[in-house]
PDB file of C-alpha atoms and ligand atoms in Angstrom:
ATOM      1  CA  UNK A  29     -10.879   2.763 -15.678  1.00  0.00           C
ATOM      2  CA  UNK A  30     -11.026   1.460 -12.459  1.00  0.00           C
ATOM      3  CA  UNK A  31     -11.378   3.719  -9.154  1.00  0.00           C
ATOM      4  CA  UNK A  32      -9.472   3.644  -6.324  1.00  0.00           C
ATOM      5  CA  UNK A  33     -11.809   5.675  -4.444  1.00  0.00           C
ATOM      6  CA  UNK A  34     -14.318   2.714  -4.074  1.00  0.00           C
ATOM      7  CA  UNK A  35     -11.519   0.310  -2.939  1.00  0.00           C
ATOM      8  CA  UNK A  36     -12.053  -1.132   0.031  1.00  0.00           C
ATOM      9  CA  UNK A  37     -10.001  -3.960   0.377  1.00  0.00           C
ATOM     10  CA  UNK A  38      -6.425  -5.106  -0.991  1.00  0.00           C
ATOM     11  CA  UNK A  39      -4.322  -7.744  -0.605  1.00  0.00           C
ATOM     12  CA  UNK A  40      -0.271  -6.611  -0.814  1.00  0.00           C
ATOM     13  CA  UNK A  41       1.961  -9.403  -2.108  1.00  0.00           C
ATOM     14  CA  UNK A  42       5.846  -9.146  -1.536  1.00  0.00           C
ATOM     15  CA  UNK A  43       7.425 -10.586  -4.576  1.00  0.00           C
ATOM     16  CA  UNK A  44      10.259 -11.426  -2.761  1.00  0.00           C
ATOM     17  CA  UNK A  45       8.070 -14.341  -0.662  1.00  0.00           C
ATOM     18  CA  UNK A  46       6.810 -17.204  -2.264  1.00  0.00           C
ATOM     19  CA  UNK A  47       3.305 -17.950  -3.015  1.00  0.00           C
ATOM     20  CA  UNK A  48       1.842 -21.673  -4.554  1.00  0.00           C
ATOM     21  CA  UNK A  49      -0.505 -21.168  -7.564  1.00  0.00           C
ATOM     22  CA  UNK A  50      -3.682 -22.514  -5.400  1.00  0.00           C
ATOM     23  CA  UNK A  51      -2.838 -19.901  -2.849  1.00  0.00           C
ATOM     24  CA  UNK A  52      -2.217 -17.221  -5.484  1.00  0.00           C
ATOM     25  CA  UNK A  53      -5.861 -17.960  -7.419  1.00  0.00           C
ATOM     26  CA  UNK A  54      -7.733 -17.871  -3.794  1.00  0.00           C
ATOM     27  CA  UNK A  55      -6.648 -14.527  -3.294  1.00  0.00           C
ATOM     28  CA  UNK A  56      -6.707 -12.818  -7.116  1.00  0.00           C
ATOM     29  CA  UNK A  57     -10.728 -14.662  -7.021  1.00  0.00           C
ATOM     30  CA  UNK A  58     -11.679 -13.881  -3.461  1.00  0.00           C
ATOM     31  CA  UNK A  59     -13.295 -10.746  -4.587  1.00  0.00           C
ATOM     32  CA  UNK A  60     -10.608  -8.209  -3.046  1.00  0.00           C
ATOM     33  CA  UNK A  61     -10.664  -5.085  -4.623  1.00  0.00           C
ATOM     34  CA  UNK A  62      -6.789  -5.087  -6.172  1.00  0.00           C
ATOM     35  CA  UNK A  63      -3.637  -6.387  -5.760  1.00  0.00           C
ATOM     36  CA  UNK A  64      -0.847  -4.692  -4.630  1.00  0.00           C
ATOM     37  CA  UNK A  65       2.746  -5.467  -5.311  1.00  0.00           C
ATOM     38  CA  UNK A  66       5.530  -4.758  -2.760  1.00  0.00           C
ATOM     39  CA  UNK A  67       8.014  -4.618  -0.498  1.00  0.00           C
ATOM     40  CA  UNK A  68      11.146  -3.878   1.515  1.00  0.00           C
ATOM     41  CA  UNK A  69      13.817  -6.237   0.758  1.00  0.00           C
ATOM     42  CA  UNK A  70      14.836  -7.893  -2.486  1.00  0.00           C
ATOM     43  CA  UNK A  71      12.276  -6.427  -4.653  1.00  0.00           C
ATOM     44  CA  UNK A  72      14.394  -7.563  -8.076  1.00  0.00           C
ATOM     45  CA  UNK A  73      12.880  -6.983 -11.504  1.00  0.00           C
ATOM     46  CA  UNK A  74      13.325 -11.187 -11.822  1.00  0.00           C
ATOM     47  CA  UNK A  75      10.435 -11.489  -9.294  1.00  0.00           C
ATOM     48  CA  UNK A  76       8.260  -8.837  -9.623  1.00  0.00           C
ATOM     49  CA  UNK A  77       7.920  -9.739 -13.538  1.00  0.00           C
ATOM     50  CA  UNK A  78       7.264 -13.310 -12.370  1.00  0.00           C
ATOM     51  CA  UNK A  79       4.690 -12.213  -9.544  1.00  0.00           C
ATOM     52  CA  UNK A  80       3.153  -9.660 -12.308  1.00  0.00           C
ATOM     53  CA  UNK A  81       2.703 -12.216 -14.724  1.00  0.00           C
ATOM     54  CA  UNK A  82       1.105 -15.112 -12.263  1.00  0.00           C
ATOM     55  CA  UNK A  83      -1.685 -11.554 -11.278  1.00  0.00           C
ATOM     56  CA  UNK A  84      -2.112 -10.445 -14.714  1.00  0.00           C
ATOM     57  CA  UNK A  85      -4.196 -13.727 -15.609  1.00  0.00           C
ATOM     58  CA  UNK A  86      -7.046 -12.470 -13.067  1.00  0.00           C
ATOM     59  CA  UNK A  87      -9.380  -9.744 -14.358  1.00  0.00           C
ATOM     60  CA  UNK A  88      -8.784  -7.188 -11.340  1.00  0.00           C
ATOM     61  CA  UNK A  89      -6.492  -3.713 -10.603  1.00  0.00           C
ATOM     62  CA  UNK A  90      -3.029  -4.818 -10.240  1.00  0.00           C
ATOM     63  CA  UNK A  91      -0.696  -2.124  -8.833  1.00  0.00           C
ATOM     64  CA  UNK A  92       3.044  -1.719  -7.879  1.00  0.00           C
ATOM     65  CA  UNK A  93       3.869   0.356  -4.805  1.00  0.00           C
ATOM     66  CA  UNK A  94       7.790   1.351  -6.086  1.00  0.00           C
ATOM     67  CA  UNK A  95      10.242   0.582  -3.845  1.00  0.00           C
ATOM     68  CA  UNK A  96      13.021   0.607  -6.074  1.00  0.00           C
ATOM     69  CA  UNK A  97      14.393   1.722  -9.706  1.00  0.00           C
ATOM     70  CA  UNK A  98      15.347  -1.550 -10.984  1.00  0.00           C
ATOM     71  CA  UNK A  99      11.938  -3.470 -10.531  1.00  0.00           C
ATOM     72  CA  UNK A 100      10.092  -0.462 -12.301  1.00  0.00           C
ATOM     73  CA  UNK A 101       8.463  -1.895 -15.253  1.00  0.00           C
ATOM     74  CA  UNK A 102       5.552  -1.438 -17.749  1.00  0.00           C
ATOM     75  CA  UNK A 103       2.029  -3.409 -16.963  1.00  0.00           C
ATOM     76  CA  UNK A 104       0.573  -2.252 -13.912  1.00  0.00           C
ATOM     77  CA  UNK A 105      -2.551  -0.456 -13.940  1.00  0.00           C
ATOM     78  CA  UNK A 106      -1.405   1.969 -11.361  1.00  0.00           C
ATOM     79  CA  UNK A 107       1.983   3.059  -9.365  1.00  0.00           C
ATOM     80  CA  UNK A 108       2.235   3.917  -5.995  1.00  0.00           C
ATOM     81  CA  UNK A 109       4.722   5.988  -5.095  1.00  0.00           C
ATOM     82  CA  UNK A 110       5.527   6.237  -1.334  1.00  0.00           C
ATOM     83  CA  UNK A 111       6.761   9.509  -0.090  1.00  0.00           C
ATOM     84  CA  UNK A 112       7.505   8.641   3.605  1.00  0.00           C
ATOM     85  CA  UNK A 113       6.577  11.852   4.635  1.00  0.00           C
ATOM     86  CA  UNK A 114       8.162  11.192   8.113  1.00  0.00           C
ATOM     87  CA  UNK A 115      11.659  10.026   7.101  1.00  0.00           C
ATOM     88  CA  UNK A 116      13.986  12.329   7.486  1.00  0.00           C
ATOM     89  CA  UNK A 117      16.286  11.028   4.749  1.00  0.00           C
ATOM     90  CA  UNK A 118      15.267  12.998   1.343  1.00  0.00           C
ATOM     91  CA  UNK A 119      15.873   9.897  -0.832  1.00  0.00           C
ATOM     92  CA  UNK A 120      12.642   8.287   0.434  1.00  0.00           C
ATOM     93  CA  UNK A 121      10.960  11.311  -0.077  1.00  0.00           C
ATOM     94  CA  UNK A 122      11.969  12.310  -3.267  1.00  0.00           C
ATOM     95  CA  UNK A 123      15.285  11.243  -3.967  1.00  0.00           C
ATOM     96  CA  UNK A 124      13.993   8.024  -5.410  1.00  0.00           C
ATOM     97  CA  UNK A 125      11.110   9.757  -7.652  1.00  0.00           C
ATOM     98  CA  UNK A 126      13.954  12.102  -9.062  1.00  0.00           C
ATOM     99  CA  UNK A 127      15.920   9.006 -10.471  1.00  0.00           C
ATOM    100  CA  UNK A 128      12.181   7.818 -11.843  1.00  0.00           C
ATOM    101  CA  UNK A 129      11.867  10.590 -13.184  1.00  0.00           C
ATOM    102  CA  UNK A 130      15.188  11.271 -14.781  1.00  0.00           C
ATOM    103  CA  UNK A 131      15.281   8.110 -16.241  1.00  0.00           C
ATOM    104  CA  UNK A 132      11.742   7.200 -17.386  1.00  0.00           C
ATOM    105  CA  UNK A 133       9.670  10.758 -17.342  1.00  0.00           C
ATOM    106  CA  UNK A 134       9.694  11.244 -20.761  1.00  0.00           C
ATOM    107  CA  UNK A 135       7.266   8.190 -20.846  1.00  0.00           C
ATOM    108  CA  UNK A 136       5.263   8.426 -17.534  1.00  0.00           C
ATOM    109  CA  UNK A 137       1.423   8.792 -17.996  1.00  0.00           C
ATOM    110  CA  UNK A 138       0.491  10.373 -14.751  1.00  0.00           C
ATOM    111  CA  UNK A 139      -3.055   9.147 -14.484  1.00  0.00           C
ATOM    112  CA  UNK A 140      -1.117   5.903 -13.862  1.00  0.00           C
ATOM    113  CA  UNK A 141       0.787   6.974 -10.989  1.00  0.00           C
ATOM    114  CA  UNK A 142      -0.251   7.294  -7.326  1.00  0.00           C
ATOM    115  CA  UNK A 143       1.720   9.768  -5.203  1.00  0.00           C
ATOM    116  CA  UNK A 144       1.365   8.515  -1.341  1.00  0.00           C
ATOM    117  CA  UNK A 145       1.286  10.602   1.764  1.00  0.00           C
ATOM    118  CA  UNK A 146       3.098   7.968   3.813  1.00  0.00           C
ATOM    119  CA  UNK A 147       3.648   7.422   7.182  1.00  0.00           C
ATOM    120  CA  UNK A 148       5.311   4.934   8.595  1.00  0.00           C
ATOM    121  CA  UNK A 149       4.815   3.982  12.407  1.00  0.00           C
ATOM    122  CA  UNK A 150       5.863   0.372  13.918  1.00  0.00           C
ATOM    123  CA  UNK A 151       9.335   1.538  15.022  1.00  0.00           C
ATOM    124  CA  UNK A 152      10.648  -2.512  13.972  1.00  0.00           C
ATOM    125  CA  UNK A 153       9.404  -2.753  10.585  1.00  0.00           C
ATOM    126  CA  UNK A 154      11.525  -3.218   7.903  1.00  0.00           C
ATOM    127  CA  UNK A 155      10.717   0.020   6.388  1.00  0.00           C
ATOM    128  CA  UNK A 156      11.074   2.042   9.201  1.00  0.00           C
ATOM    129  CA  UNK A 157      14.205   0.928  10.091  1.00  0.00           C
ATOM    130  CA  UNK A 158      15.605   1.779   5.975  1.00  0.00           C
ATOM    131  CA  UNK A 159      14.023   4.843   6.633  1.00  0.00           C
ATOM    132  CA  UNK A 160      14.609   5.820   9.758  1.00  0.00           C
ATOM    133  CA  UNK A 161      11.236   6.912  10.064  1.00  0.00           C
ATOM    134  CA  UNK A 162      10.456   8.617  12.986  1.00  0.00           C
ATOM    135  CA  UNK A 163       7.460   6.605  14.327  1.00  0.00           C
ATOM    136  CA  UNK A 164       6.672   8.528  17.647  1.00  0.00           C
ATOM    137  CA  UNK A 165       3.979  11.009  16.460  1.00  0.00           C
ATOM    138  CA  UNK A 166       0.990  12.634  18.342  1.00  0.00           C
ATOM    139  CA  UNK A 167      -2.087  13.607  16.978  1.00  0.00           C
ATOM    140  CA  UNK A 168      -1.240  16.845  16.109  1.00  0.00           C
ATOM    141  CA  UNK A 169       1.650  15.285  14.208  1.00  0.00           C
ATOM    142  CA  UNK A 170      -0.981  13.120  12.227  1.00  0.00           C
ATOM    143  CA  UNK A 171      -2.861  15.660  12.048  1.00  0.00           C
ATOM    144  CA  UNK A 172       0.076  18.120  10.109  1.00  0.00           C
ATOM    145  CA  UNK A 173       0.964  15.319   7.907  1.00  0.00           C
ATOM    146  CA  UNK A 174      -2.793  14.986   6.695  1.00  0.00           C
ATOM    147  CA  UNK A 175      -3.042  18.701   5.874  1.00  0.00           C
ATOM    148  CA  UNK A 176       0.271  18.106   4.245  1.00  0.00           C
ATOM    149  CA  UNK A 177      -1.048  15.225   2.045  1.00  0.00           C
ATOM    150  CA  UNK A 178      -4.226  16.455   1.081  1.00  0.00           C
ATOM    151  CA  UNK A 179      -3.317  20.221   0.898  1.00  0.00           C
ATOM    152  CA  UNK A 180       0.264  21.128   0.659  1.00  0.00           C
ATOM    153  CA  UNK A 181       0.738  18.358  -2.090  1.00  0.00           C
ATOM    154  CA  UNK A 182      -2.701  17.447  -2.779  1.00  0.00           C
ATOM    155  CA  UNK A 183      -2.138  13.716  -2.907  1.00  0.00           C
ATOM    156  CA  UNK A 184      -4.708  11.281  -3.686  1.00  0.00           C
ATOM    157  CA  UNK A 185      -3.393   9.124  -1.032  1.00  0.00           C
ATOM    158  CA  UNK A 186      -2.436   9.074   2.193  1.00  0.00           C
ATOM    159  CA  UNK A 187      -1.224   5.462   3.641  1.00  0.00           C
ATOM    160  CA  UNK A 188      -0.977   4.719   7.279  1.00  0.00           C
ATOM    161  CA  UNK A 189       1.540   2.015   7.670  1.00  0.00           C
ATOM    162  CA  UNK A 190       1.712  -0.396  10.832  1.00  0.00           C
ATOM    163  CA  UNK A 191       2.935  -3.000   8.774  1.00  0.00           C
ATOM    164  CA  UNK A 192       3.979  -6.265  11.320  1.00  0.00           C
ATOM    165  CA  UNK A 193       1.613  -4.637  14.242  1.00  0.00           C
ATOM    166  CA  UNK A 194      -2.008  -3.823  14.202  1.00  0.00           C
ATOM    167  CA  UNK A 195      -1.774   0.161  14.530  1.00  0.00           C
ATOM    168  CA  UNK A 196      -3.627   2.936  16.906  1.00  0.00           C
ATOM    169  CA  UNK A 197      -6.713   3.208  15.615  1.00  0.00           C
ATOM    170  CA  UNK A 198      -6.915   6.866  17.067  1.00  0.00           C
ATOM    171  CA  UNK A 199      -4.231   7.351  14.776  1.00  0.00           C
ATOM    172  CA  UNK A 200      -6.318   6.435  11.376  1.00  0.00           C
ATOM    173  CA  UNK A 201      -9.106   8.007  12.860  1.00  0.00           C
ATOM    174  CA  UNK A 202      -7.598  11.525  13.138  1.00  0.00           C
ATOM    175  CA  UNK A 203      -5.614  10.752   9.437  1.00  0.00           C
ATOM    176  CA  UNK A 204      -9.304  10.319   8.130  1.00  0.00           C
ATOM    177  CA  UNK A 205     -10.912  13.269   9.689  1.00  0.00           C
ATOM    178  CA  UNK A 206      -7.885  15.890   8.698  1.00  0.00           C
ATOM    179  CA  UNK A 207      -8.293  15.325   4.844  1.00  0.00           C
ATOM    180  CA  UNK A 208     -10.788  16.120   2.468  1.00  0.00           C
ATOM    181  CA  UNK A 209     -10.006  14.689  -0.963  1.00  0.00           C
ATOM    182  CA  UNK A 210      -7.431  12.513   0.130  1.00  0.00           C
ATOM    183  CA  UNK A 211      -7.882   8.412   0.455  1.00  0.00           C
ATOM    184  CA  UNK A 212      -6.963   6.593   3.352  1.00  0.00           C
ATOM    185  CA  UNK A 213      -5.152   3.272   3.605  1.00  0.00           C
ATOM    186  CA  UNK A 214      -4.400   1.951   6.537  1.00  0.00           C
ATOM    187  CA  UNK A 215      -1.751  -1.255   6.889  1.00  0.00           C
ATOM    188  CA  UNK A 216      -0.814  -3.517   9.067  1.00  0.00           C
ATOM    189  CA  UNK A 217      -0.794  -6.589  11.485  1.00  0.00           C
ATOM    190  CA  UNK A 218      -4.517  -7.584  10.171  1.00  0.00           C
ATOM    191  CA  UNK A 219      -4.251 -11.077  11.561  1.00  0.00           C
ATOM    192  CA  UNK A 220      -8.555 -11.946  11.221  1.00  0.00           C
ATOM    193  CA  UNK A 221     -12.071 -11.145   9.740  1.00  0.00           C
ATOM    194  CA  UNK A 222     -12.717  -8.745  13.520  1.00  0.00           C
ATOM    195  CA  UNK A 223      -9.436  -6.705  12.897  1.00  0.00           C
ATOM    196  CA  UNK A 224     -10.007  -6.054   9.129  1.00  0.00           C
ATOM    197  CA  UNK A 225     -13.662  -4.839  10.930  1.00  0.00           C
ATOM    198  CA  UNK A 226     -12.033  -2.880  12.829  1.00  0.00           C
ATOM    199  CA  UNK A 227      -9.631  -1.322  10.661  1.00  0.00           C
ATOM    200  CA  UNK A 228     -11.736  -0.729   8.023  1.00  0.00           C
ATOM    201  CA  UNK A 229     -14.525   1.224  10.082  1.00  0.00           C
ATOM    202  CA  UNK A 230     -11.816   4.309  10.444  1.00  0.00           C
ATOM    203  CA  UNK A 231     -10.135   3.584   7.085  1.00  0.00           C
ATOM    204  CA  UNK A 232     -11.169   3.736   3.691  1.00  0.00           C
ATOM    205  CA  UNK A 233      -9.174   1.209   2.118  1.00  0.00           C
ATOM    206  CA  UNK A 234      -7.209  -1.455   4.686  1.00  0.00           C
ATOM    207  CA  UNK A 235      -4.189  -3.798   3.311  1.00  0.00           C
ATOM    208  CA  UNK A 236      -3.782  -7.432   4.122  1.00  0.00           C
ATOM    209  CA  UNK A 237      -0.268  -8.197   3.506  1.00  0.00           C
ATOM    210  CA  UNK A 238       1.598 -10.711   5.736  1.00  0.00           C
ATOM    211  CA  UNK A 239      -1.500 -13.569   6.787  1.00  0.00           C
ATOM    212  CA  UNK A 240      -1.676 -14.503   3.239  1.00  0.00           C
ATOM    213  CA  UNK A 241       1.813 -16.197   3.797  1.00  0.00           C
ATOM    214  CA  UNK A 242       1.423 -16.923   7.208  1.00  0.00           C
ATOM    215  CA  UNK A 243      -2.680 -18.576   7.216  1.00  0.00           C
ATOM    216  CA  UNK A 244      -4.112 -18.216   4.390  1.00  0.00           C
ATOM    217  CA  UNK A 245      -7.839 -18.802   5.039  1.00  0.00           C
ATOM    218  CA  UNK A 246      -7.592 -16.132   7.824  1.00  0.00           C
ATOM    219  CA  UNK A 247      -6.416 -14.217   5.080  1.00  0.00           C
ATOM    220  CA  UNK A 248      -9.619 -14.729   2.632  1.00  0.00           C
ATOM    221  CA  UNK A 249     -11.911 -13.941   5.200  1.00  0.00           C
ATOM    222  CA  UNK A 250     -11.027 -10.368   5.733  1.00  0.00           C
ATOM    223  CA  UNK A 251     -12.675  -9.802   2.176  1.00  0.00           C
ATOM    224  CA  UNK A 252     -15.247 -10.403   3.937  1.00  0.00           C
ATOM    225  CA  UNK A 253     -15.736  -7.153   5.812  1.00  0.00           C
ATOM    226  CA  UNK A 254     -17.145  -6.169   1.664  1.00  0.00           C
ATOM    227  CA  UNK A 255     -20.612  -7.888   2.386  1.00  0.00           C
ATOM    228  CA  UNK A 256     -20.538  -6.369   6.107  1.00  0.00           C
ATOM    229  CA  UNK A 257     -20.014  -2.785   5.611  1.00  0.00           C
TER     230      UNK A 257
HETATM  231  C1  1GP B 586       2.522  -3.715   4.477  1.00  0.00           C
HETATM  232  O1  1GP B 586       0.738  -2.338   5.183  1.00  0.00           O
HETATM  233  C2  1GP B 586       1.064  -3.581   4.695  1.00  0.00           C
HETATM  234  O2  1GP B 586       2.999  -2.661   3.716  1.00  0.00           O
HETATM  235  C3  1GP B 586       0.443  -4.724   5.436  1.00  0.00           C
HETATM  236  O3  1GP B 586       1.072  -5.033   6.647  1.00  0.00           O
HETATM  237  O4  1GP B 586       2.060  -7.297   6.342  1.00  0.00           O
HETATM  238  O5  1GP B 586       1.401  -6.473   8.629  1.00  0.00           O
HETATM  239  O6  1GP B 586      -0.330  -7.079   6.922  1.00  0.00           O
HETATM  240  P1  1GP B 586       1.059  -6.551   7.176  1.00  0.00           P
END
């Protein structure tokens, strides 16, 4: 069974962009850790069953981050399941996970799912715009929400997402040093090798989602921060 724990590196692909088959094989063999699939807008069950199946030929994790009930399907080795812990609508906390549940509970394996601690924080991202996430936190914020991950709901996650902009790396810092058992992603705006570096010094596991469409051998050389750690 694979561990997340010793993930370092992922890349996140957004089935709703398109990726060439050359592309798609650099990044399933550039020794990344897993691939993530996800996003905002458009996530169908047409394209995430295409973008699963393209993945599924490569021998490493392959997980989707749920963003919606229609492109749950069976096949992933994990699910993560955001709960935007600072969005004050209830749906993207647990409003969405109740209709999972309702409708496909009976059949869950747990070990497969990934409950996320996540908190969104460009104030223009997609996501924080659909869920009015409210981005302007202080440390002692960050600090609450990581007791509140790791403690109050004991998740094995906690994601910080900057996704568009590279994010405060005070921010991660004080994320990693308030939990205990909890994993830390950290997302966003990783444009080159030196910010993966940097990201992944105060984060246990950083995400690479955006530079694989926009430059791609950028992209492949923040796997590289595997050999320099
Ligand atoms: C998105 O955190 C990821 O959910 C990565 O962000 O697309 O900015 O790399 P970028």
């Amino acid at each position: 069974m694979y561990d997340i724990k010793k993930w370092q590196h992922v890349f996140k692909l957004d089935p709703a962009k398109t990726i060439n088959d050359e592309d798609l094989d650099k990044i399933c063999m550039s020794n990344t850790d897993a691939i993530v699939i996800g996003g905002t807008d458009n996530v169908t069950e047409d394209n995430v069953i295409q973008l699963m199946s393209r993945v599924r030929r490569y021998p490493l994790p392959l997980v989707l981050e749920i963003s919606n009930l229609e492109s749950i399907m069976p096949g992933f080795d994990f699910y993560f399941v955001p709960m935007v812990l600072n969005s004050p609508d209830v749906q993207y906390q647990n409003g969405l996970l109740l209709e999972a549940l309702k409708e496909y509970g009976h059949m869950m394996d747990f070990d497969e799912i990934k409950f996320q601690g996540y908190i969104i924080l460009n104030p223009d991202s997609k996501a924080a715009v659909k869920t009015q996430a409210k981005t302007d936190l202080d440390e002692s914020d960050i600090e609450a929400y990581a007791l509140m991950t790791d403690k109050v709901y004991q998740f094995p996650i906690m994601y910080i997402e900057y996704s568009g902009t590279f994010g405060d790396m005070e921010i991660v810092r004080t994320a990693k040093q308030n939990v205990e058992q909890a994993h830390v992603f950290y997302g966003g705006g990783i444009r080159s090798l030196s910010d993966a570096q940097v990201a992944a010094k105060e984060a246990d596991t950083i995400v690479v989602g955006n530079l694989v469409y926009t430059d791609i051998k950028q992209a492949l050389k923040t796997v590289k921060i595997k050999e320099l750690s």
